[in-house]
XYZ file of N, CA and C in Angstrom:
843
model
N 0.428 -1.439 0.027
C -0.262 0.098 0.447
C 1.091 1.695 -0.044
N 0.589 2.470 -0.967
C 1.267 2.622 -0.691
C 0.283 4.639 -0.268
N 1.343 5.533 0.155
C 0.700 6.664 0.905
C -0.166 7.792 0.000
N -1.116 7.856 -0.635
C -1.986 9.141 -0.855
C -1.325 10.542 -0.333
N -1.455 10.769 0.815
C -1.325 12.324 1.457
C -0.220 12.411 1.415
N 0.247 11.593 2.576
C 1.939 11.395 2.949
C 2.601 10.878 1.703
N 2.599 11.535 1.177
C 3.924 11.017 -0.074
C 5.563 10.570 -0.229
N 5.751 11.049 1.573
C 7.201 10.585 1.070
C 6.913 10.025 2.267
N 6.087 8.865 2.880
C 6.057 7.396 3.823
C 5.547 6.637 3.010
N 6.254 5.556 2.868
C 5.984 4.592 2.375
C 5.697 3.153 3.602
N 3.840 2.390 3.144
C 3.597 2.315 4.492
C 2.803 0.634 3.707
N 3.715 -0.097 4.836
C 3.575 -1.864 4.585
C 4.003 -2.224 3.293
N 5.191 -1.819 2.874
C 5.724 -2.117 1.441
C 6.291 -3.453 1.226
N 7.081 -4.207 -0.108
C 7.454 -5.703 0.200
C 8.097 -5.172 1.282
N 9.063 -4.720 1.606
C 10.331 -4.898 1.881
C 10.148 -4.580 3.300
N 8.908 -4.610 3.695
C 8.462 -5.144 5.403
C 8.081 -6.261 5.586
N 8.590 -6.637 6.671
C 8.573 -8.122 7.381
C 6.860 -8.502 7.395
N 6.779 -9.762 6.806
C 4.952 -9.852 6.596
C 4.311 -9.746 7.858
N 5.134 -10.060 8.914
C 4.610 -10.228 10.439
C 3.790 -8.721 10.835
N 4.686 -7.612 10.574
C 4.507 -6.168 11.341
C 3.742 -5.812 10.075
N 3.318 -6.036 8.432
C 2.308 -5.577 7.750
C 0.760 -4.672 8.644
N 0.313 -5.670 9.269
C -1.130 -5.862 9.553
C -0.837 -4.475 10.201
N -0.007 -4.040 11.495
C 0.306 -3.195 11.937
C 0.522 -1.796 11.945
N 1.650 -2.079 10.288
C 1.529 -0.874 10.299
C 0.878 -0.443 9.420
N 0.243 -1.209 9.015
C -1.351 -0.607 8.363
C -2.244 -0.340 9.025
N -1.775 -1.154 9.860
C -3.402 -0.319 11.226
C -2.888 0.913 11.496
N -1.617 1.608 11.773
C -1.136 2.795 12.125
C -1.498 3.812 11.504
N -0.938 3.255 10.129
C -1.503 4.375 8.471
C -2.838 4.743 8.342
N -3.574 3.697 8.354
C -4.859 3.701 8.619
C -5.741 5.352 9.690
N -4.792 4.605 10.684
C -5.170 5.190 12.193
C -5.526 7.014 12.046
N -3.906 7.147 11.494
C -3.547 8.520 10.955
C -4.097 9.029 9.414
N -3.892 8.742 8.796
C -4.590 9.316 7.333
C -6.646 9.300 7.345
N -6.996 8.448 8.138
C -8.988 9.177 8.721
C -8.631 10.529 9.021
N -7.905 9.710 10.515
C -7.712 11.579 10.920
C -7.514 13.031 10.804
N -6.088 12.787 9.778
C -6.091 13.761 9.068
C -7.131 13.887 7.911
N -7.872 13.173 7.306
C -8.985 13.819 6.726
C -10.089 14.290 7.402
N -10.037 14.307 8.603
C -10.754 14.526 9.137
C -10.755 15.849 9.327
N -9.187 15.937 9.848
C -8.208 17.693 9.791
C -8.751 18.074 8.819
N -8.420 17.689 7.643
C -8.520 18.119 6.667
C -9.049 18.480 5.212
N -9.920 17.531 4.552
C -11.371 17.416 3.697
C -12.084 17.447 3.934
N -12.647 18.371 2.560
C -13.557 17.974 2.767
C -14.138 19.670 2.992
N -15.752 20.216 3.121
C -16.307 21.244 3.552
C -16.405 21.275 5.270
N -16.003 20.834 6.158
C -16.690 21.136 7.301
C -15.736 22.140 7.950
N -17.184 22.414 8.886
C -16.290 23.734 9.816
C -15.383 23.477 10.436
N -14.507 24.251 11.097
C -13.587 23.880 12.065
C -14.321 22.990 12.938
N -15.504 24.075 13.561
C -16.024 23.704 15.003
C -16.135 21.724 15.145
N -17.006 21.593 13.690
C -17.127 19.933 13.446
C -16.112 19.705 13.513
N -14.810 19.351 12.766
C -13.897 19.064 12.387
C -13.416 18.366 14.201
N -13.478 19.844 15.122
C -12.574 19.362 16.029
C -13.423 18.678 16.722
N -15.072 18.684 17.050
C -15.657 17.572 17.350
C -15.349 16.092 17.144
N -15.594 15.998 15.584
C -14.817 14.383 14.887
C -14.038 14.209 15.625
N -12.750 14.748 15.709
C -11.327 14.636 16.446
C -11.739 14.084 17.607
N -12.216 14.785 18.240
C -12.536 14.783 19.752
C -12.786 13.254 19.836
N -14.363 13.349 18.690
C -14.616 11.699 19.275
C -13.719 10.198 18.562
N -13.554 11.125 17.918
C -12.206 9.682 17.120
C -11.535 9.530 18.349
N -10.508 10.818 19.351
C -9.501 10.308 20.789
C -10.307 9.595 21.355
N -11.510 9.888 21.656
C -12.342 8.765 22.933
C -12.317 7.404 22.496
N -12.588 7.456 20.805
C -12.114 5.912 20.543
C -10.896 5.186 20.504
N -10.202 6.154 20.311
C -8.518 5.698 20.578
C -8.686 4.976 22.065
N -9.033 5.889 23.243
C -9.041 5.723 24.160
C -9.796 4.517 25.246
N -10.976 3.934 24.438
C -11.291 3.119 24.414
C -11.166 1.889 24.448
N -10.162 2.041 22.776
C -9.241 0.248 22.465
C -8.622 0.379 23.402
N -7.602 1.045 23.534
C -6.428 1.180 24.300
C -6.484 1.232 26.203
N -8.092 0.907 26.639
C -7.880 1.083 27.981
C -9.123 -1.149 27.159
N -9.322 -1.588 26.040
C -9.395 -2.863 26.015
C -10.743 -2.927 25.588
N -11.549 -1.772 25.838
C -12.974 -1.403 24.934
C -13.046 -2.038 23.620
N -14.715 -2.435 23.207
C -14.476 -2.683 21.867
C -14.546 -1.442 21.161
N -14.130 -1.186 19.846
C -14.523 0.777 19.327
C -16.035 0.199 19.274
N -16.746 1.504 18.853
C -17.792 1.414 17.900
C -17.584 1.455 16.941
N -19.196 1.653 16.184
C -18.908 1.018 14.844
C -18.941 2.524 13.849
N -18.539 3.438 14.037
C -18.780 4.399 13.249
C -16.855 4.777 12.719
N -15.876 4.014 13.389
C -14.582 3.516 12.557
C -14.372 2.792 12.977
N -15.516 1.908 13.308
C -14.468 0.229 13.535
C -13.578 -0.215 12.588
N -13.878 -0.047 10.923
C -12.597 -0.361 10.063
C -11.867 0.165 10.770
N -11.225 0.909 11.380
C -9.947 1.177 12.061
C -9.720 1.240 13.350
N -9.950 0.760 14.173
C -9.882 1.210 15.415
C -9.662 -0.646 15.834
N -10.418 -1.070 14.985
C -10.715 -3.303 14.816
C -9.241 -3.251 14.476
N -8.625 -3.015 13.365
C -7.129 -3.639 13.714
C -5.802 -2.810 14.327
N -6.104 -1.573 14.833
C -5.758 -0.971 15.757
C -5.393 -1.397 17.027
N -6.875 -2.076 17.682
C -7.031 -2.206 18.824
C -5.815 -3.337 18.824
N -6.431 -5.004 17.714
C -5.121 -5.773 17.379
C -3.635 -6.144 17.583
N -3.114 -4.353 16.325
C -2.763 -4.387 16.919
C -2.288 -3.335 18.516
N -2.417 -2.920 18.809
C -1.869 -2.098 19.974
C -1.686 -3.945 20.444
N -2.504 -4.418 21.552
C -2.712 -5.921 21.837
C -1.292 -7.086 21.631
N -1.521 -6.797 20.183
C -0.581 -7.845 19.507
C 1.090 -7.015 20.097
N 1.617 -5.824 20.477
C 2.791 -5.458 19.809
C 2.495 -4.172 21.228
N 2.063 -4.727 22.157
C 2.215 -3.681 23.031
C 2.377 -1.808 22.502
N 1.851 -1.729 21.229
C 1.855 0.018 21.155
C 1.799 0.764 21.872
N 2.543 1.809 22.465
C 2.284 2.836 23.619
C 1.141 3.982 22.465
N 0.569 4.096 23.643
C -0.703 5.226 23.288
C -0.238 6.345 23.318
N 0.780 6.825 23.584
C 1.156 8.823 23.788
C 1.973 9.452 22.463
N 1.959 7.927 21.444
C 2.968 8.235 19.814
C 1.622 8.748 18.757
N 0.180 7.854 19.652
C -1.661 8.204 18.881
C -1.895 9.474 18.977
N -1.482 9.378 19.855
C -2.272 10.740 21.119
C -1.326 11.932 20.263
N -0.291 11.816 20.139
C 0.022 13.162 20.106
C -0.487 13.095 18.583
N 0.104 12.466 17.192
C -0.855 12.628 16.012
C -2.032 13.097 16.087
N -3.419 12.955 17.204
C -4.179 13.680 16.801
C -4.265 14.681 17.724
N -3.272 15.024 18.328
C -3.288 16.427 18.891
C -3.177 17.208 17.634
N -2.241 16.805 17.389
C -1.516 17.825 15.862
C -2.441 18.126 14.595
N -3.069 17.174 14.902
C -4.118 16.733 13.345
C -5.159 18.306 13.605
N -5.531 18.108 15.386
C -6.699 19.270 16.090
C -5.977 20.619 15.893
N -4.917 20.763 15.809
C -4.081 22.040 15.403
C -4.215 22.246 13.681
N -3.865 21.345 13.098
C -4.219 22.213 11.518
C -5.542 22.844 11.568
N -6.684 22.254 12.447
C -8.143 22.824 12.034
C -7.535 24.163 12.558
N -7.074 24.948 13.242
C -7.170 26.054 13.729
C -5.751 26.841 14.047
N -4.480 26.109 13.436
C -3.893 27.054 13.075
C -2.936 26.906 11.970
N -2.794 28.501 10.896
C -2.880 27.600 9.424
C -1.538 28.465 9.493
N -0.679 28.886 10.716
C 0.282 29.854 10.127
C 1.334 29.858 11.802
N 2.629 29.348 11.008
C 4.169 29.205 12.216
C 4.590 30.090 12.651
N 5.058 30.844 13.477
C 6.101 31.889 13.727
C 6.985 32.009 13.315
N 7.241 31.159 14.086
C 9.200 30.372 13.631
C 9.583 29.172 13.028
N 10.887 28.478 13.264
C 10.667 27.514 13.052
C 10.632 26.289 14.336
N 11.788 26.939 15.686
C 10.597 27.006 16.939
C 9.312 26.199 16.567
N 8.188 26.654 16.569
C 6.925 26.480 16.409
C 6.746 25.265 15.682
N 7.242 25.515 14.343
C 6.784 24.569 13.234
C 7.541 23.051 13.983
N 9.031 22.810 14.448
C 9.324 22.133 15.118
C 8.388 20.862 16.117
N 7.678 22.120 16.558
C 6.952 21.284 17.580
C 5.949 20.781 16.921
N 5.546 21.358 15.786
C 3.981 20.532 14.805
C 4.447 19.614 14.597
N 5.733 20.119 13.858
C 6.216 17.541 13.261
C 6.497 16.712 14.332
N 7.464 17.251 15.811
C 7.254 16.700 16.829
C 5.893 15.822 16.961
N 4.128 16.354 16.984
C 3.605 15.877 17.125
C 2.865 14.933 15.273
N 3.041 16.042 14.618
C 2.548 15.439 13.423
C 3.016 14.218 12.445
N 4.690 14.008 12.638
C 5.536 13.234 12.089
C 6.837 12.175 13.022
N 6.515 12.903 13.647
C 7.648 11.952 15.133
C 7.323 10.620 15.291
N 5.852 10.483 15.939
C 5.353 9.908 16.177
C 5.236 8.330 15.521
N 4.997 8.923 14.406
C 5.032 6.948 12.713
C 6.398 6.465 13.542
N 7.618 7.531 13.070
C 8.309 6.787 12.867
C 9.212 6.211 14.768
N 8.576 6.998 15.332
C 8.522 5.818 17.248
C 7.993 4.804 17.040
N 6.279 4.828 16.512
C 6.467 3.934 16.765
C 6.317 2.557 15.967
N 7.061 2.730 14.505
C 7.428 2.255 13.760
C 8.715 1.312 14.164
N 9.654 2.028 15.018
C 10.983 1.625 15.744
C 10.690 0.557 16.919
N 9.102 1.038 17.495
C 8.889 0.021 18.560
C 8.750 -0.998 18.246
N 8.244 -0.981 17.109
C 7.478 -2.360 16.405
C 8.596 -3.325 15.841
N 9.968 -2.464 16.110
C 11.225 -3.536 15.489
C 11.914 -3.663 16.946
N 11.714 -3.028 17.860
C 12.120 -3.449 19.592
C 13.082 -2.660 19.512
N 13.364 -1.574 18.602
C 14.045 -0.742 19.094
C 14.603 0.762 20.012
N 15.115 1.240 20.984
C 14.298 1.951 22.082
C 15.575 2.795 22.611
N 15.848 2.621 22.405
C 17.692 3.148 22.947
C 17.690 4.860 21.673
N 18.223 6.011 22.590
C 18.343 6.976 22.250
C 18.717 7.499 21.407
N 19.364 7.126 21.146
C 19.915 7.928 19.392
C 19.441 7.113 18.488
N 19.110 6.339 18.724
C 17.960 5.288 17.531
C 16.766 6.984 17.490
N 16.189 6.928 18.469
C 14.718 7.488 18.595
C 14.816 8.957 17.787
N 16.377 10.134 18.694
C 16.363 11.380 18.199
C 16.518 11.344 16.609
N 17.557 9.692 15.947
C 17.623 9.686 14.669
C 16.168 10.113 14.209
N 15.326 8.836 14.896
C 13.815 8.664 13.744
C 13.271 9.848 14.301
N 13.263 10.847 14.568
C 12.709 11.922 14.593
C 13.403 13.086 13.376
N 14.866 12.925 14.180
C 15.233 13.705 12.158
C 14.865 13.675 11.316
N 14.814 12.450 10.871
C 14.212 11.796 9.732
C 12.934 12.389 9.625
N 11.538 11.825 10.295
C 10.842 11.906 10.293
C 10.474 14.082 10.189
N 10.621 14.780 10.762
C 10.551 15.761 10.639
C 11.147 16.301 9.269
N 12.083 16.072 9.295
C 13.052 16.874 7.763
C 11.894 15.810 6.436
N 11.114 14.121 6.615
C 10.259 14.343 5.729
C 9.029 15.732 5.476
N 8.517 15.710 6.983
C 7.391 16.268 6.700
C 7.773 18.153 5.946
N 8.994 18.405 6.644
C 8.654 19.798 5.914
C 9.527 19.320 4.740
N 10.173 18.781 4.410
C 10.251 18.058 3.084
C 8.713 18.294 2.177
N 7.662 17.748 2.714
C 6.600 17.780 1.932
C 5.943 19.040 2.130
N 6.515 19.781 3.023
C 5.920 21.491 3.471
C 5.965 22.128 1.918
N 7.493 21.873 1.962
C 8.752 22.585 0.487
C 7.924 22.397 -0.416
N 7.570 21.338 -0.642
C 7.766 20.590 -1.871
C 5.862 21.005 -2.575
N 5.054 20.950 -1.200
C 3.923 21.285 -1.602
C 3.049 23.258 -1.523
N 4.475 24.030 -1.582
C 3.403 25.404 -1.455
C 2.569 25.075 -2.799
N 2.530 25.016 -4.035
C 1.472 25.556 -4.848
C 0.531 24.920 -4.687
N 0.037 23.710 -3.535
C -0.852 23.201 -2.893
C -1.992 23.572 -1.789
N -0.716 23.719 -0.480
C -1.227 24.276 0.584
C -1.440 26.041 0.882
N -0.403 26.607 -0.134
C -0.812 28.209 -0.080
C -1.947 28.397 -0.444
N -2.543 28.101 -1.536
C -3.589 28.811 -1.831
C -5.087 28.038 -0.884
N -5.279 26.907 0.124
C -5.763 26.772 0.723
C -5.536 27.119 2.320
N -4.852 28.371 2.614
C -4.738 29.031 3.513
C -3.821 28.500 4.361
N -2.983 27.232 4.297
C -1.997 27.026 5.328
C -0.709 27.357 4.479
N -0.235 27.666 5.726
C 1.297 28.533 5.477
C 2.630 28.306 6.289
N 2.858 27.214 5.948
C 4.046 26.572 6.551
C 5.671 26.861 6.383
N 5.391 28.293 6.248
C 6.587 29.321 5.881
C 6.831 30.234 6.987
N 7.873 29.569 8.263
C 7.561 30.583 9.380
C 7.685 32.040 9.423
N 7.489 32.544 9.753
C 7.208 33.985 9.514
C 8.269 34.756 9.431
N 8.905 34.367 10.747
C 10.600 35.161 10.635
C 11.253 34.692 10.020
N 11.546 33.923 8.936
C 12.106 33.481 7.968
C 11.526 34.484 6.760
N 10.197 34.232 6.557
C 9.746 35.041 5.810
C 10.189 36.767 5.966
N 10.254 37.585 7.010
C 10.304 38.342 6.918
C 11.996 38.175 6.848
N 12.898 37.443 7.426
C 14.207 37.736 7.289
C 14.799 38.167 5.428
N 13.852 37.056 4.885
C 14.146 37.407 3.092
C 13.374 37.944 2.361
N 12.627 38.730 3.146
C 12.140 39.558 2.289
C 10.428 39.654 2.089
N 10.253 38.194 1.850
C 8.952 37.607 1.650
C 7.583 38.562 2.413
N 7.443 39.715 1.435
C 5.971 40.032 1.872
C 5.142 39.524 1.264
N 3.439 39.760 2.033
C 2.591 39.087 1.721
C 2.330 39.573 -0.166
N 2.034 40.647 -0.570
C 2.553 40.589 -1.350
C 3.259 39.568 -2.725
N 4.679 39.838 -1.971
C 5.885 39.536 -2.707
C 5.165 37.727 -2.542
N 4.631 36.906 -1.578
C 4.129 36.244 -1.810
C 2.584 35.366 -3.099
N 1.922 36.347 -2.158
C 0.602 36.333 -3.159
C 1.656 36.474 -5.163
N 2.447 36.815 -5.183
C 2.725 37.083 -6.779
C 3.746 36.171 -6.773
N 4.248 35.285 -5.804
C 4.685 33.774 -6.185
C 3.977 32.961 -6.657
N 2.480 32.581 -5.896
C 1.722 32.041 -5.858
C 1.198 32.310 -7.209
N 1.507 33.034 -7.755
C 0.310 33.305 -9.481
C 1.263 33.148 -10.124
N 2.506 33.048 -10.322
C 3.852 32.530 -11.313
C 4.115 33.959 -11.575
N 4.609 34.306 -10.469
C 5.731 35.491 -10.741
C 6.651 35.795 -9.213
N 7.370 34.152 -9.267
C 8.223 34.553 -7.676
C 9.509 34.895 -8.188
N 9.767 35.800 -7.119
C 10.713 36.649 -7.199
C 12.410 36.269 -6.163
N 13.061 36.686 -6.725
C 14.379 36.437 -5.427
C 14.465 35.998 -3.924
N 13.425 36.840 -3.628
C 13.254 36.185 -1.757
C 12.004 35.410 -1.726
N 11.766 35.159 -2.452
C 11.297 33.600 -2.267
C 11.673 32.289 -2.822
N 12.961 32.633 -3.700
C 13.104 31.215 -4.211
C 14.528 31.533 -2.727
N 15.212 32.339 -2.497
C 16.427 32.734 -1.243
C 15.595 31.888 -0.057
N 14.345 32.440 0.182
C 13.468 31.351 1.508
C 13.720 30.356 1.103
N 12.684 29.480 0.107
C 12.526 28.339 -0.306
C 14.095 27.334 0.123
N 15.198 28.065 -0.390
C 16.732 27.105 -0.322
C 16.655 27.511 0.948
N 17.199 28.067 1.632
C 17.442 28.263 3.187
C 16.408 26.920 3.949
N 15.676 27.474 3.432
C 14.245 25.821 4.057
C 14.802 24.801 3.996
N 15.498 24.652 2.570
C 15.264 22.749 2.324
C 16.922 22.533 2.706
N 18.036 23.852 2.929
C 19.465 23.361 3.243
C 19.065 23.246 4.922
N 18.303 23.835 5.221
C 18.036 23.042 6.582
C 17.492 21.539 6.769
N 16.735 22.103 5.653
C 15.582 20.439 6.000
C 16.748 19.333 5.742
N 17.108 19.577 4.877
C 18.823 18.271 4.189
C 19.517 18.468 5.091
N 19.624 18.920 5.880
C 20.805 18.844 7.353
C 20.064 17.810 8.481
N 19.288 18.278 8.532
C 17.770 17.225 9.670
C 18.065 15.900 8.833
N 18.193 15.830 7.705
C 17.617 14.218 7.699
C 19.129 13.748 7.191
N 20.463 14.130 6.943
C 21.388 13.985 6.700
C 22.282 13.543 8.102
N 21.528 13.899 9.618
C 21.759 13.988 10.807
C 20.754 12.833 11.180
N 19.943 12.267 10.446
C 18.973 11.155 10.825
C 19.680 9.927 10.126
N 20.336 9.944 9.451
C 19.957 8.814 7.835
C 20.976 7.837 8.523
N 22.118 7.955 9.817
C 22.922 6.469 9.654
C 21.469 5.955 10.692
N 20.546 5.705 10.965
C 19.552 5.640 11.487
C 19.326 4.262 10.873
N 19.695 3.994 9.636
C 19.062 3.118 8.139
C 19.984 1.840 8.465
N 21.065 2.137 9.070
C 22.098 0.719 9.078
C 21.486 0.305 10.368
N 20.817 0.567 11.354
C 20.218 0.610 12.726
C 19.201 -0.380 12.654
N 18.127 -0.629 12.009
C 17.001 -0.984 11.543
C 17.523 -2.274 10.934
N 16.722 -3.397 11.117
C 17.308 -4.708 10.963
C 16.725 -5.150 9.554
N 17.081 -5.965 8.277
C 16.515 -6.146 7.781
C 16.337 -5.664 6.361
N 15.095 -5.861 5.924
C 14.408 -5.683 4.896
C 13.775 -3.908 4.939
N 13.473 -3.763 6.663
C 13.280 -2.586 6.691
C 13.688 -1.627 6.906
N 15.519 -1.966 6.829
C 16.689 -1.505 6.925
C 16.905 -0.523 5.242
N 16.712 -1.722 4.794
C 16.537 -0.810 3.263
C 15.354 -0.211 2.571
N 14.287 -0.468 3.130
C 13.390 0.663 3.160
C 13.890 1.745 3.369
N 13.860 1.770 4.660
C 14.185 3.243 5.657
C 14.900 4.023 4.799
N 15.714 3.026 4.399
C 17.200 4.060 3.052
C 16.339 5.329 1.911
N 15.595 4.024 1.469
C 15.331 4.194 0.875
C 14.508 5.482 0.697
N 13.751 5.937 2.179
C 12.724 6.691 2.414
C 14.028 8.665 2.659
N 14.820 7.683 3.115
C 15.535 8.839 3.602
C 15.572 9.531 1.750
N 16.644 8.525 0.857
C 16.903 9.157 -0.601
C 16.032 9.552 -1.084
N 15.066 8.927 -0.274
C 13.666 9.583 -1.886
C 13.493 10.922 -0.963
N 13.505 11.423 0.162
C 13.681 12.875 0.876
C 14.245 13.476 -0.104
N 15.577 13.110 0.513
C 17.100 13.942 -0.430
C 16.522 13.904 -2.444
N 15.974 13.015 -2.807
C 15.571 13.324 -4.354
C 14.889 14.623 -4.267
N 13.765 14.398 -3.065
C 12.819 16.019 -3.852
C 13.273 16.806 -3.987
N 14.119 17.267 -2.203
C 15.121 18.538 -2.614
C 15.954 18.526 -3.773
N 16.370 17.668 -4.383
C 17.191 17.883 -5.188
C 15.981 18.414 -6.841
N 15.632 17.383 -6.575
C 14.085 18.242 -7.544
C 13.893 19.960 -7.705
N 13.640 20.242 -6.248
C 13.324 21.940 -5.445
C 15.063 22.487 -6.202
N 15.535 22.113 -6.277
C 17.032 22.475 -6.369
C 17.468 22.856 -7.922
N 16.777 21.626 -8.631
C 16.588 22.161 -9.720
C 15.591 23.319 -10.710
N 14.417 23.587 -10.023
C 13.737 24.265 -9.846
C 13.876 25.488 -9.806
N 15.076 25.512 -9.392
C 15.618 26.837 -9.108
C 14.920 27.059 -7.692
N 14.936 26.609 -6.683
C 13.253 26.430 -5.384
C 12.181 27.377 -5.809
N 11.757 27.217 -6.757
C 9.998 27.747 -7.186
C 9.633 26.542 -7.225
N 9.146 26.128 -5.635
C 7.041 25.662 -5.770
C 6.260 26.136 -5.302
N 6.383 27.307 -5.554
C 5.313 28.521 -5.237
C 4.061 27.954 -6.343
N 4.380 27.729 -7.406
C 2.853 27.450 -8.121
C 2.968 26.171 -9.171
N 4.781 25.130 -8.655
C 4.661 23.903 -9.404
C 5.058 23.177 -8.596
N 5.031 22.010 -8.071
C 5.219 20.719 -7.630
C 6.248 19.823 -8.116
N 7.030 19.566 -7.174
C 7.954 18.491 -7.940
C 8.072 17.214 -7.636
N 7.965 16.127 -7.986
C 7.479 15.042 -7.984
C 8.808 13.973 -8.748
N 8.882 12.571 -7.295
C 9.519 11.487 -8.495
C 8.483 10.743 -9.500
N 9.268 10.168 -10.089
C 8.790 9.536 -10.978
C 9.934 7.771 -11.037
N 9.196 7.470 -11.943
C 9.775 5.941 -12.534
C 11.529 5.883 -13.153
N 11.398 7.506 -13.692
C 13.318 7.117 -13.602
C 13.975 7.712 -12.111
N 13.252 7.657 -11.782
C 14.292 7.439 -9.690
C 14.570 7.373 -9.679
N 13.973 5.378 -9.622
C 13.832 4.587 -9.002
C 14.881 4.216 -9.648
N 16.163 3.692 -10.478
C 17.678 3.051 -10.741
C 18.129 4.202 -9.696
N 18.038 5.446 -9.731
C 19.153 6.600 -9.188
C 18.796 6.686 -7.763
N 17.745 5.822 -6.820
C 18.350 5.598 -5.570
C 18.131 4.252 -5.477
N 17.977 3.210 -5.856
C 18.675 1.667 -5.772
C 19.954 1.953 -5.501
N 20.896 2.315 -6.514
C 22.114 2.626 -6.802
C 22.979 3.188 -5.555
N 22.038 4.516 -5.004
C 22.438 5.118 -3.641
C 22.115 4.166 -2.217
N 21.482 3.649 -2.405
C 20.974 2.450 -1.036
C 22.039 2.005 -1.054
N 22.412 1.096 -2.503
C 23.514 -0.069 -2.448
C 25.023 0.998 -1.787
N 24.623 2.015 -2.662
C 26.112 2.485 -2.211
C 26.325 3.479 -0.342
N 25.235 3.381 -0.126
C 24.515 4.276 1.283
C 25.686 5.329 1.852
N 25.582 6.527 1.602
C 26.936 7.392 1.938
C 26.715 8.094 3.259
N 25.701 7.604 3.693
C 25.334 8.168 5.404
C 25.995 7.167 6.228
N 27.519 6.621 6.297
C 27.910 5.940 7.665
C 28.244 6.968 9.155
N 27.580 5.752 10.126
C 27.995 5.874 10.839
C 29.000 6.961 11.173
N 28.739 8.048 11.792
C 30.217 9.143 11.946
C 30.887 8.715 13.146
N 32.229 9.115 13.134
C 33.237 8.192 13.980
C 33.236 8.629 15.579
């Protein structure tokens, strides 16, 4: 199963050990449905928040060992089994819901610290849950997982400016915008196809920051066992390939969206075999 909206997160691929695929799929659908409640359709913010509160209550029910209700039984039935079978921790799942609630009322971010706090709850729990399934719990691995997941989330933001900005989602930190002189007028012009040097410089700066996070976390792939380690290599390299695509566009993603294609597969496979991110001495 591939990811529709979390484009940079592959889910339950053939590289994932078969015994873990049901749990990984259950985690994905838990996050996917919650994200759709927060984002999709034309419901009001209040209605979205009410649905997410009900969704959170369902999570608490299954964590407490109670059967799920009928509304989202297709989500919480498999998730309840995964929680029982693998002793999944409750907090990362709740953190994801906290981030989705935030999506309903906070469309802008003041600075990088505020954006990182959002990623801590919207992206990092996914990596921590997957590491839990593999029995990896040491602090270094968790920190590297957070770096990778945050980088993937940020790459998705810079990749999707042409989609998010027209919807009122402003993930470009206001402090960075001010530093690069990207006013609201210049931002509107960039979305309309008239990107100036301010917008390109801003995206270049944010991509450099994001790439550094990804490279810091990349050695984790050699610590994850078996086929999953190879999948993680491809996840890391795929994210970095998107950064390359953005760079090739002169960092103008305000009205065009870069994406990977089939022709990227041989490049990614070759880089996965060579794997340039060795453990630091």
